[in-house]
């Protein structure tokens, strides 16, 4: 790291760095993220942090799991915040590492506010959120000029584990051409139904990307009307992202990972040239 033409900020003892580890592939870490991993005394990490990312930690760094998955006992949010405060007050360089970006459905704000309350200094290092970078690994851009000028990021469940009830589903269905949903698999049927009730077509393309950017990444292309059955049939599992909208069609042109395994890509995945011919011949 010391050969980079970049002044990396010192990771001071007694500080907490709240760092996004990206969607899984360790190569997607930021330079600040890597610098934090190479400097931290203690690393408090979440379930969704990629294993290869953890391997980047300093050899004598203490790793503490604070996730909520994988059959391991879950840590309560307040306990995690208290633990960060305690470690910082002991004078440790504390790295709080989260999957994706800490401020995107990652409770990073809550933890940072607890640090503010306890007068613990902190820095935030954004990461590549799975809802953007994970989809890119599936060959699905979140915006594309021929498809959408807006995108909404949505969580499939709220703090109580149910579909968020403070969403204006009608406004969302009618106003957001592309919808990217985190934590969506459990309530996908309910969400798809709400969107169709408010005018989205059952034929609308849906992409489901599981374990994006990891060696076990899986992608399912389906439609709003069939997605629940197709998910059940395919056995695709969380963690997964659901993306609804025309951008999913671009995958036949942009599945660059598939192309590395021999998939032949089309340069006109939206069939625009055919439509232009139609207009020209009209
Ligand atoms: N802060 C994270 C999101 C945490 S919420 C971020 O910015 O990406 C947890 C949800 O993120 C999961 O339920 C899943 O929907 C999504 N997610 C995170 N990593 C993922 C991955 N590698 N593949 C697919 N979905 C992922």
PDB file of N, CA, C and O in Angstrom, residues 187-217:
ATOM      1  N   UNK A 187     -40.526 -12.432   1.136  1.00  0.00           N
ATOM      2  CA  UNK A 187     -41.822 -11.787   0.889  1.00  0.00           C
ATOM      3  C   UNK A 187     -42.049 -11.467  -0.582  1.00  0.00           C
ATOM      4  O   UNK A 187     -42.826 -10.575  -0.908  1.00  0.00           O
ATOM      5  N   UNK A 188     -41.347 -12.197  -1.459  1.00  0.00           N
ATOM      6  CA  UNK A 188     -41.422 -11.864  -2.885  1.00  0.00           C
ATOM      7  C   UNK A 188     -42.854 -11.934  -3.415  1.00  0.00           C
ATOM      8  O   UNK A 188     -43.284 -11.071  -4.189  1.00  0.00           O
ATOM      9  N   UNK A 189     -43.616 -12.960  -2.981  1.00  0.00           N
ATOM     10  CA  UNK A 189     -44.987 -13.120  -3.468  1.00  0.00           C
ATOM     11  C   UNK A 189     -45.828 -11.900  -3.133  1.00  0.00           C
ATOM     12  O   UNK A 189     -46.542 -11.342  -3.981  1.00  0.00           O
ATOM     13  N   UNK A 190     -45.721 -11.466  -1.914  1.00  0.00           N
ATOM     14  CA  UNK A 190     -46.487 -10.319  -1.431  1.00  0.00           C
ATOM     15  C   UNK A 190     -46.105  -9.051  -2.204  1.00  0.00           C
ATOM     16  O   UNK A 190     -46.957  -8.287  -2.670  1.00  0.00           O
ATOM     17  N   UNK A 191     -44.789  -8.873  -2.387  1.00  0.00           N
ATOM     18  CA  UNK A 191     -44.301  -7.666  -3.077  1.00  0.00           C
ATOM     19  C   UNK A 191     -44.739  -7.674  -4.545  1.00  0.00           C
ATOM     20  O   UNK A 191     -45.256  -6.677  -5.064  1.00  0.00           O
ATOM     21  N   UNK A 192     -44.570  -8.816  -5.222  1.00  0.00           N
ATOM     22  CA  UNK A 192     -44.946  -8.913  -6.638  1.00  0.00           C
ATOM     23  C   UNK A 192     -46.438  -8.627  -6.786  1.00  0.00           C
ATOM     24  O   UNK A 192     -46.857  -7.898  -7.690  1.00  0.00           O
ATOM     25  N   UNK A 193     -47.223  -9.180  -5.876  1.00  0.00           N
ATOM     26  CA  UNK A 193     -48.673  -8.976  -5.938  1.00  0.00           C
ATOM     27  C   UNK A 193     -49.034  -7.496  -5.781  1.00  0.00           C
ATOM     28  O   UNK A 193     -49.837  -6.953  -6.531  1.00  0.00           O
ATOM     29  N   UNK A 194     -48.383  -6.844  -4.823  1.00  0.00           N
ATOM     30  CA  UNK A 194     -48.673  -5.418  -4.588  1.00  0.00           C
ATOM     31  C   UNK A 194     -48.344  -4.606  -5.848  1.00  0.00           C
ATOM     32  O   UNK A 194     -49.091  -3.707  -6.233  1.00  0.00           O
ATOM     33  N   UNK A 195     -47.207  -4.921  -6.482  1.00  0.00           N
ATOM     34  CA  UNK A 195     -46.802  -4.157  -7.667  1.00  0.00           C
ATOM     35  C   UNK A 195     -47.772  -4.408  -8.829  1.00  0.00           C
ATOM     36  O   UNK A 195     -48.141  -3.481  -9.559  1.00  0.00           O
ATOM     37  N   UNK A 196     -48.219  -5.651  -8.984  1.00  0.00           N
ATOM     38  CA  UNK A 196     -49.148  -5.960 -10.088  1.00  0.00           C
ATOM     39  C   UNK A 196     -50.513  -5.321  -9.817  1.00  0.00           C
ATOM     40  O   UNK A 196     -51.147  -4.799 -10.727  1.00  0.00           O
ATOM     41  N   UNK A 197     -50.934  -5.338  -8.563  1.00  0.00           N
ATOM     42  CA  UNK A 197     -52.212  -4.698  -8.208  1.00  0.00           C
ATOM     43  C   UNK A 197     -52.200  -3.231  -8.613  1.00  0.00           C
ATOM     44  O   UNK A 197     -53.217  -2.672  -9.010  1.00  0.00           O
ATOM     45  N   UNK A 198     -51.003  -2.616  -8.514  1.00  0.00           N
ATOM     46  CA  UNK A 198     -50.921  -1.186  -8.832  1.00  0.00           C
ATOM     47  C   UNK A 198     -50.398  -0.943 -10.247  1.00  0.00           C
ATOM     48  O   UNK A 198     -49.827   0.105 -10.531  1.00  0.00           O
ATOM     49  N   UNK A 199     -50.563  -1.930 -11.111  1.00  0.00           N
ATOM     50  CA  UNK A 199     -50.370  -1.652 -12.535  1.00  0.00           C
ATOM     51  C   UNK A 199     -49.145  -2.245 -13.209  1.00  0.00           C
ATOM     52  O   UNK A 199     -48.993  -2.099 -14.422  1.00  0.00           O
ATOM     53  N   UNK A 200     -48.259  -2.906 -12.466  1.00  0.00           N
ATOM     54  CA  UNK A 200     -47.103  -3.495 -13.169  1.00  0.00           C
ATOM     55  C   UNK A 200     -47.557  -4.782 -13.851  1.00  0.00           C
ATOM     56  O   UNK A 200     -48.368  -5.536 -13.315  1.00  0.00           O
ATOM     57  N   UNK A 201     -46.980  -5.015 -15.041  1.00  0.00           N
ATOM     58  CA  UNK A 201     -47.397  -6.166 -15.839  1.00  0.00           C
ATOM     59  C   UNK A 201     -46.804  -7.466 -15.292  1.00  0.00           C
ATOM     60  O   UNK A 201     -45.655  -7.501 -14.842  1.00  0.00           O
ATOM     61  N   UNK A 202     -47.588  -8.530 -15.388  1.00  0.00           N
ATOM     62  CA  UNK A 202     -47.102  -9.852 -14.957  1.00  0.00           C
ATOM     63  C   UNK A 202     -45.943 -10.315 -15.839  1.00  0.00           C
ATOM     64  O   UNK A 202     -45.151 -11.163 -15.446  1.00  0.00           O
ATOM     65  N   UNK A 203     -45.839  -9.737 -17.041  1.00  0.00           N
ATOM     66  CA  UNK A 203     -44.757 -10.128 -17.969  1.00  0.00           C
ATOM     67  C   UNK A 203     -43.458  -9.378 -17.712  1.00  0.00           C
ATOM     68  O   UNK A 203     -42.451  -9.635 -18.380  1.00  0.00           O
ATOM     69  N   UNK A 204     -43.494  -8.429 -16.820  1.00  0.00           N
ATOM     70  CA  UNK A 204     -42.296  -7.606 -16.617  1.00  0.00           C
ATOM     71  C   UNK A 204     -41.106  -8.468 -16.174  1.00  0.00           C
ATOM     72  O   UNK A 204     -41.226  -9.330 -15.304  1.00  0.00           O
ATOM     73  N   UNK A 205     -39.934  -8.223 -16.776  1.00  0.00           N
ATOM     74  CA  UNK A 205     -38.776  -9.052 -16.430  1.00  0.00           C
ATOM     75  C   UNK A 205     -38.318  -8.861 -14.982  1.00  0.00           C
ATOM     76  O   UNK A 205     -38.345  -7.742 -14.451  1.00  0.00           O
ATOM     77  N   UNK A 206     -37.923  -9.973 -14.396  1.00  0.00           N
ATOM     78  CA  UNK A 206     -37.396  -9.963 -13.028  1.00  0.00           C
ATOM     79  C   UNK A 206     -36.093 -10.757 -13.028  1.00  0.00           C
ATOM     80  O   UNK A 206     -36.020 -11.844 -13.608  1.00  0.00           O
ATOM     81  N   UNK A 207     -35.085 -10.207 -12.392  1.00  0.00           N
ATOM     82  CA  UNK A 207     -33.829 -10.943 -12.232  1.00  0.00           C
ATOM     83  C   UNK A 207     -33.600 -11.213 -10.751  1.00  0.00           C
ATOM     84  O   UNK A 207     -33.887 -10.362  -9.910  1.00  0.00           O
ATOM     85  N   UNK A 208     -33.112 -12.400 -10.455  1.00  0.00           N
ATOM     86  CA  UNK A 208     -32.793 -12.729  -9.060  1.00  0.00           C
ATOM     87  C   UNK A 208     -31.337 -13.161  -9.027  1.00  0.00           C
ATOM     88  O   UNK A 208     -30.932 -14.053  -9.788  1.00  0.00           O
ATOM     89  N   UNK A 209     -30.558 -12.495  -8.210  1.00  0.00           N
ATOM     90  CA  UNK A 209     -29.120 -12.762  -8.189  1.00  0.00           C
ATOM     91  C   UNK A 209     -28.736 -13.180  -6.774  1.00  0.00           C
ATOM     92  O   UNK A 209     -28.859 -12.405  -5.822  1.00  0.00           O
ATOM     93  N   UNK A 210     -28.309 -14.418  -6.656  1.00  0.00           N
ATOM     94  CA  UNK A 210     -27.944 -14.955  -5.350  1.00  0.00           C
ATOM     95  C   UNK A 210     -26.416 -14.994  -5.216  1.00  0.00           C
ATOM     96  O   UNK A 210     -25.722 -15.297  -6.189  1.00  0.00           O
ATOM     97  N   UNK A 211     -25.936 -14.663  -4.047  1.00  0.00           N
ATOM     98  CA  UNK A 211     -24.497 -14.682  -3.734  1.00  0.00           C
ATOM     99  C   UNK A 211     -23.683 -13.981  -4.823  1.00  0.00           C
ATOM    100  O   UNK A 211     -22.667 -14.496  -5.307  1.00  0.00           O
ATOM    101  N   UNK A 212     -24.148 -12.808  -5.180  1.00  0.00           N
ATOM    102  CA  UNK A 212     -23.530 -12.067  -6.280  1.00  0.00           C
ATOM    103  C   UNK A 212     -22.047 -11.829  -6.033  1.00  0.00           C
ATOM    104  O   UNK A 212     -21.633 -11.554  -4.902  1.00  0.00           O
ATOM    105  N   UNK A 213     -21.279 -11.957  -7.069  1.00  0.00           N
ATOM    106  CA  UNK A 213     -19.830 -11.698  -7.094  1.00  0.00           C
ATOM    107  C   UNK A 213     -19.009 -12.713  -6.305  1.00  0.00           C
ATOM    108  O   UNK A 213     -17.819 -12.519  -6.108  1.00  0.00           O
ATOM    109  N   UNK A 214     -19.655 -13.798  -5.868  1.00  0.00           N
ATOM    110  CA  UNK A 214     -18.894 -14.877  -5.214  1.00  0.00           C
ATOM    111  C   UNK A 214     -18.810 -16.051  -6.199  1.00  0.00           C
ATOM    112  O   UNK A 214     -19.546 -16.090  -7.187  1.00  0.00           O
ATOM    113  N   UNK A 215     -17.965 -17.043  -5.906  1.00  0.00           N
ATOM    114  CA  UNK A 215     -17.868 -18.185  -6.832  1.00  0.00           C
ATOM    115  C   UNK A 215     -19.188 -18.952  -6.943  1.00  0.00           C
ATOM    116  O   UNK A 215     -19.407 -19.685  -7.904  1.00  0.00           O
ATOM    117  N   UNK A 216     -20.097 -18.798  -5.964  1.00  0.00           N
ATOM    118  CA  UNK A 216     -21.370 -19.541  -6.061  1.00  0.00           C
ATOM    119  C   UNK A 216     -22.528 -18.645  -6.515  1.00  0.00           C
ATOM    120  O   UNK A 216     -23.689 -18.942  -6.237  1.00  0.00           O
ATOM    121  N   UNK A 217     -22.188 -17.577  -7.218  1.00  0.00           N
ATOM    122  CA  UNK A 217     -23.246 -16.705  -7.754  1.00  0.00           C
ATOM    123  C   UNK A 217     -24.221 -17.490  -8.640  1.00  0.00           C
ATOM    124  O   UNK A 217     -23.798 -18.319  -9.430  1.00  0.00           O
TER     125      UNK A 217
END
